[in-house]
């Protein structure tokens, strides 16, 4: 009987062990866990693709057009100290009702020629702070830039200061002088007109000045920005850069857009 009892006892133990390892005794183990994968790592390629498609891709930022390159400009400043600034503010008050020498947000670019053979002669005309020869007012006349026949560009006055170069428009106009005696000669000089157009393009694009507001001195009276509080100055202009020549200048300038 002792061998039969031992066999029965062994069978009972084995049955108990089998019950502990069955479905009722332990939670089932997933394939991914069995394989050593973290939870969620068992997604199929199709599931990943579907998730990616449902997430909108970030759009690239809009491209910004590069700024118009500044042409090579040589600094050649005329004296413009505190006395000249005071005189310019007083002139602006008389003619425009504004007690300031500051040029802010210019709306017009005026083209001129110097009626001199050299840049030095033009510089010597503008540099002394003496009453001008035409109206005998202070401060003396000046321009912001001077374009030489070889294409060199000189800056005579900072862009933040007003210059007396065009009656009725000095409150809002940048003045560009060209060394020479006629519009036609300047238009025919490839180096000079090329430099002039590059300078004017840079200025008008910088200040958002329309091509129609790039004018010759002779066109000043037709500008919508022209005004003067002194009656004697309301119809005063000069002959440099007439309308026909400025139409040609503006057509060349239109080939150099801001963008």
GROMACS .gro file of C-alpha atoms in nm:
model
  259
    1UNK     CA    1   0.000   0.000   0.000
    2UNK     CA    2   0.292   0.237   0.068
    3UNK     CA    3   0.394   0.266  -0.303
    4UNK     CA    4   0.034   0.340  -0.408
    5UNK     CA    5   0.006   0.615  -0.145
    6UNK     CA    6   0.325   0.776  -0.263
    7UNK     CA    7   0.203   0.775  -0.623
    8UNK     CA    8  -0.127   0.934  -0.527
    9UNK     CA    9   0.048   1.205  -0.323
   10UNK     CA   10   0.281   1.286  -0.614
   11UNK     CA   11  -0.014   1.311  -0.853
   12UNK     CA   12  -0.188   1.557  -0.620
   13UNK     CA   13   0.115   1.781  -0.600
   14UNK     CA   14   0.152   1.789  -0.978
   15UNK     CA   15  -0.218   1.873  -1.018
   16UNK     CA   16  -0.186   2.167  -0.773
   17UNK     CA   17   0.115   2.303  -0.958
   18UNK     CA   18  -0.070   2.281  -1.288
   19UNK     CA   19  -0.359   2.479  -1.138
   20UNK     CA   20  -0.126   2.758  -1.021
   21UNK     CA   21   0.010   2.807  -1.374
   22UNK     CA   22  -0.327   2.806  -1.549
   23UNK     CA   23  -0.546   3.087  -1.678
   24UNK     CA   24  -0.715   3.135  -1.347
   25UNK     CA   25  -0.389   3.195  -1.154
   26UNK     CA   26  -0.187   3.442  -1.374
   27UNK     CA   27  -0.266   3.729  -1.616
   28UNK     CA   28  -0.184   3.645  -1.978
   29UNK     CA   29   0.143   3.786  -2.108
   30UNK     CA   30   0.127   3.987  -2.432
   31UNK     CA   31   0.350   3.908  -2.723
   32UNK     CA   32   0.522   4.241  -2.705
   33UNK     CA   33   0.596   4.202  -2.337
   34UNK     CA   34   0.709   3.849  -2.399
   35UNK     CA   35   0.938   3.972  -2.666
   36UNK     CA   36   1.081   4.245  -2.440
   37UNK     CA   37   0.917   4.540  -2.630
   38UNK     CA   38   0.781   4.845  -2.445
   39UNK     CA   39   0.406   4.909  -2.446
   40UNK     CA   40   0.292   5.079  -2.766
   41UNK     CA   41   0.594   4.970  -2.962
   42UNK     CA   42   0.399   4.709  -3.148
   43UNK     CA   43   0.226   4.959  -3.388
   44UNK     CA   44   0.232   4.856  -3.749
   45UNK     CA   45   0.385   5.064  -4.032
   46UNK     CA   46   0.032   5.145  -4.157
   47UNK     CA   47  -0.070   5.272  -3.812
   48UNK     CA   48   0.238   5.501  -3.792
   49UNK     CA   49   0.170   5.637  -4.141
   50UNK     CA   50  -0.193   5.709  -4.055
   51UNK     CA   51  -0.091   5.896  -3.738
   52UNK     CA   52   0.165   6.105  -3.929
   53UNK     CA   53  -0.087   6.191  -4.199
   54UNK     CA   54  -0.334   6.320  -3.942
   55UNK     CA   55  -0.076   6.570  -3.801
   56UNK     CA   56  -0.038   6.881  -4.026
   57UNK     CA   57   0.318   6.960  -4.128
   58UNK     CA   58   0.460   7.300  -4.025
   59UNK     CA   59   0.468   7.545  -4.317
   60UNK     CA   60   0.801   7.715  -4.396
   61UNK     CA   61   0.814   8.088  -4.307
   62UNK     CA   62   0.744   8.326  -4.600
   63UNK     CA   63   1.058   8.437  -4.776
   64UNK     CA   64   1.162   8.801  -4.730
   65UNK     CA   65   1.299   8.977  -5.038
   66UNK     CA   66   1.661   9.082  -4.987
   67UNK     CA   67   1.712   9.456  -4.931
   68UNK     CA   68   1.821   9.672  -5.221
   69UNK     CA   69   2.200   9.697  -5.201
   70UNK     CA   70   2.340  10.033  -5.094
   71UNK     CA   71   2.567  10.169  -5.366
   72UNK     CA   72   2.922  10.269  -5.280
   73UNK     CA   73   2.897  10.617  -5.125
   74UNK     CA   74   3.192  10.837  -5.033
   75UNK     CA   75   3.143  11.055  -4.726
   76UNK     CA   76   3.236  11.416  -4.804
   77UNK     CA   77   3.040  11.625  -4.553
   78UNK     CA   78   2.997  11.999  -4.578
   79UNK     CA   79   2.998  12.191  -4.247
   80UNK     CA   80   2.652  12.161  -4.090
   81UNK     CA   81   2.690  12.266  -3.728
   82UNK     CA   82   2.453  12.402  -3.469
   83UNK     CA   83   2.433  12.750  -3.626
   84UNK     CA   84   2.335  12.609  -3.967
   85UNK     CA   85   2.079  12.381  -3.801
   86UNK     CA   86   1.929  12.680  -3.620
   87UNK     CA   87   1.911  12.873  -3.950
   88UNK     CA   88   1.750  12.577  -4.127
   89UNK     CA   89   1.486  12.551  -3.853
   90UNK     CA   90   1.414  12.924  -3.885
   91UNK     CA   91   1.391  12.890  -4.267
   92UNK     CA   92   1.151  12.596  -4.230
   93UNK     CA   93   0.934  12.796  -3.992
   94UNK     CA   94   0.911  13.089  -4.237
   95UNK     CA   95   0.842  12.878  -4.543
   96UNK     CA   96   0.664  12.566  -4.412
   97UNK     CA   97   0.540  12.654  -4.064
   98UNK     CA   98   0.768  12.389  -3.908
   99UNK     CA   99   1.033  12.487  -3.655
  100UNK     CA  100   1.276  12.206  -3.733
  101UNK     CA  101   1.586  12.124  -3.935
  102UNK     CA  102   1.507  11.749  -3.934
  103UNK     CA  103   1.415  11.565  -4.254
  104UNK     CA  104   1.187  11.276  -4.161
  105UNK     CA  105   0.993  11.037  -4.387
  106UNK     CA  106   1.093  11.206  -4.716
  107UNK     CA  107   0.834  11.180  -4.992
  108UNK     CA  108   1.024  11.324  -5.291
  109UNK     CA  109   1.364  11.289  -5.459
  110UNK     CA  110   1.474  11.586  -5.671
  111UNK     CA  111   1.741  11.555  -5.941
  112UNK     CA  112   1.965  11.856  -6.019
  113UNK     CA  113   2.283  11.941  -6.204
  114UNK     CA  114   2.551  12.171  -6.066
  115UNK     CA  115   2.643  12.392  -6.362
  116UNK     CA  116   3.006  12.332  -6.264
  117UNK     CA  117   3.282  12.133  -6.431
  118UNK     CA  118   3.409  11.963  -6.113
  119UNK     CA  119   3.281  11.821  -5.788
  120UNK     CA  120   3.515  12.049  -5.594
  121UNK     CA  121   3.348  12.357  -5.741
  122UNK     CA  122   3.008  12.227  -5.634
  123UNK     CA  123   3.135  12.144  -5.286
  124UNK     CA  124   3.281  12.492  -5.251
  125UNK     CA  125   2.943  12.640  -5.346
  126UNK     CA  126   2.758  12.453  -5.071
  127UNK     CA  127   3.015  12.442  -4.791
  128UNK     CA  128   3.025  12.807  -4.674
  129UNK     CA  129   2.727  12.907  -4.463
  130UNK     CA  130   2.657  13.238  -4.632
  131UNK     CA  131   2.336  13.384  -4.781
  132UNK     CA  132   2.261  13.227  -5.118
  133UNK     CA  133   2.321  13.439  -5.428
  134UNK     CA  134   1.961  13.414  -5.557
  135UNK     CA  135   1.741  13.490  -5.256
  136UNK     CA  136   2.000  13.606  -5.002
  137UNK     CA  137   1.863  13.378  -4.733
  138UNK     CA  138   2.030  13.163  -4.471
  139UNK     CA  139   2.132  12.889  -4.449
  140UNK     CA  140   2.319  12.848  -4.775
  141UNK     CA  141   2.191  12.603  -5.036
  142UNK     CA  142   2.306  12.241  -5.036
  143UNK     CA  143   2.218  11.890  -5.153
  144UNK     CA  144   2.241  11.553  -4.985
  145UNK     CA  145   2.435  11.380  -5.263
  146UNK     CA  146   2.668  11.465  -5.550
  147UNK     CA  147   2.717  11.227  -5.845
  148UNK     CA  148   3.043  11.276  -6.037
  149UNK     CA  149   3.104  11.201  -6.407
  150UNK     CA  150   3.315  10.894  -6.326
  151UNK     CA  151   3.029  10.743  -6.122
  152UNK     CA  152   3.157  10.836  -5.778
  153UNK     CA  153   2.880  10.922  -5.531
  154UNK     CA  154   2.955  11.174  -5.257
  155UNK     CA  155   2.732  11.228  -4.956
  156UNK     CA  156   2.747  11.591  -4.847
  157UNK     CA  157   2.470  11.601  -4.584
  158UNK     CA  158   2.316  11.328  -4.363
  159UNK     CA  159   1.971  11.211  -4.469
  160UNK     CA  160   1.823  11.322  -4.139
  161UNK     CA  161   1.891  11.691  -4.213
  162UNK     CA  162   1.705  11.928  -4.444
  163UNK     CA  163   1.881  12.097  -4.732
  164UNK     CA  164   1.783  12.404  -4.933
  165UNK     CA  165   1.784  12.269  -5.287
  166UNK     CA  166   1.424  12.304  -5.415
  167UNK     CA  167   1.190  12.585  -5.312
  168UNK     CA  168   0.861  12.449  -5.183
  169UNK     CA  169   0.992  12.097  -5.125
  170UNK     CA  170   1.286  12.128  -4.888
  171UNK     CA  171   1.067  12.008  -4.601
  172UNK     CA  172   1.026  11.661  -4.753
  173UNK     CA  173   1.276  11.616  -5.040
  174UNK     CA  174   1.614  11.450  -5.081
  175UNK     CA  175   1.837  11.645  -5.321
  176UNK     CA  176   2.079  11.480  -5.567
  177UNK     CA  177   2.320  11.699  -5.764
  178UNK     CA  178   2.503  11.580  -6.075
  179UNK     CA  179   2.828  11.742  -6.181
  180UNK     CA  180   2.765  11.887  -6.527
  181UNK     CA  181   2.589  12.146  -6.738
  182UNK     CA  182   2.288  11.966  -6.890
  183UNK     CA  183   2.042  11.681  -6.845
  184UNK     CA  184   2.135  11.536  -7.182
  185UNK     CA  185   2.507  11.518  -7.108
  186UNK     CA  186   2.442  11.335  -6.782
  187UNK     CA  187   2.199  11.091  -6.947
  188UNK     CA  188   2.466  11.019  -7.210
  189UNK     CA  189   2.739  10.946  -6.953
  190UNK     CA  190   2.706  10.573  -6.876
  191UNK     CA  191   2.909  10.584  -6.555
  192UNK     CA  192   2.733  10.890  -6.415
  193UNK     CA  193   2.377  10.794  -6.506
  194UNK     CA  194   2.434  10.437  -6.386
  195UNK     CA  195   2.552  10.561  -6.046
  196UNK     CA  196   2.263  10.809  -6.030
  197UNK     CA  197   2.003  10.538  -6.097
  198UNK     CA  198   2.156  10.303  -5.837
  199UNK     CA  199   2.155  10.579  -5.577
  200UNK     CA  200   1.801  10.691  -5.655
  201UNK     CA  201   1.674  10.332  -5.656
  202UNK     CA  202   1.828  10.265  -5.315
  203UNK     CA  203   1.681  10.585  -5.169
  204UNK     CA  204   1.332  10.545  -5.312
  205UNK     CA  205   1.313  10.180  -5.207
  206UNK     CA  206   1.444  10.261  -4.860
  207UNK     CA  207   1.181  10.531  -4.806
  208UNK     CA  208   0.901  10.380  -5.020
  209UNK     CA  209   0.900  10.676  -5.258
  210UNK     CA  210   0.696  10.624  -5.574
  211UNK     CA  211   0.871  10.662  -5.910
  212UNK     CA  212   0.632  10.947  -5.992
  213UNK     CA  213   0.777  11.140  -5.698
  214UNK     CA  214   1.129  11.118  -5.839
  215UNK     CA  215   1.133  11.452  -6.020
  216UNK     CA  216   1.359  11.704  -6.183
  217UNK     CA  217   1.400  12.048  -6.031
  218UNK     CA  218   1.208  12.190  -6.328
  219UNK     CA  219   0.906  11.975  -6.231
  220UNK     CA  220   0.889  12.099  -5.871
  221UNK     CA  221   0.578  12.315  -5.913
  222UNK     CA  222   0.373  12.016  -6.027
  223UNK     CA  223   0.457  11.805  -5.720
  224UNK     CA  224   0.161  11.740  -5.488
  225UNK     CA  225   0.397  11.803  -5.196
  226UNK     CA  226   0.498  12.151  -5.312
  227UNK     CA  227   0.393  12.438  -5.088
  228UNK     CA  228   0.544  12.760  -4.951
  229UNK     CA  229   0.411  13.016  -4.706
  230UNK     CA  230   0.607  13.299  -4.869
  231UNK     CA  231   0.414  13.423  -5.177
  232UNK     CA  232   0.728  13.519  -5.371
  233UNK     CA  233   0.852  13.159  -5.358
  234UNK     CA  234   0.533  12.982  -5.465
  235UNK     CA  235   0.608  12.991  -5.840
  236UNK     CA  236   0.988  12.975  -5.829
  237UNK     CA  237   1.171  12.687  -5.998
  238UNK     CA  238   1.481  12.615  -6.211
  239UNK     CA  239   1.539  12.473  -6.557
  240UNK     CA  240   1.751  12.169  -6.466
  241UNK     CA  241   1.608  11.827  -6.541
  242UNK     CA  242   1.303  11.917  -6.747
  243UNK     CA  243   0.998  11.696  -6.790
  244UNK     CA  244   1.106  11.530  -7.116
  245UNK     CA  245   1.443  11.427  -6.977
  246UNK     CA  246   1.289  11.313  -6.650
  247UNK     CA  247   1.045  11.090  -6.838
  248UNK     CA  248   1.349  10.915  -6.982
  249UNK     CA  249   1.516  10.903  -6.639
  250UNK     CA  250   1.206  10.752  -6.477
  251UNK     CA  251   1.172  10.493  -6.754
  252UNK     CA  252   1.528  10.380  -6.682
  253UNK     CA  253   1.458  10.380  -6.309
  254UNK     CA  254   1.148  10.163  -6.360
  255UNK     CA  255   1.376   9.887  -6.487
  256UNK     CA  256   1.528   9.870  -6.137
  257UNK     CA  257   1.235   9.764  -5.915
  258UNK     CA  258   1.250   9.742  -5.539
  259UNK     CA  259   1.182   9.364  -5.543
   0.00000   0.00000   0.00000
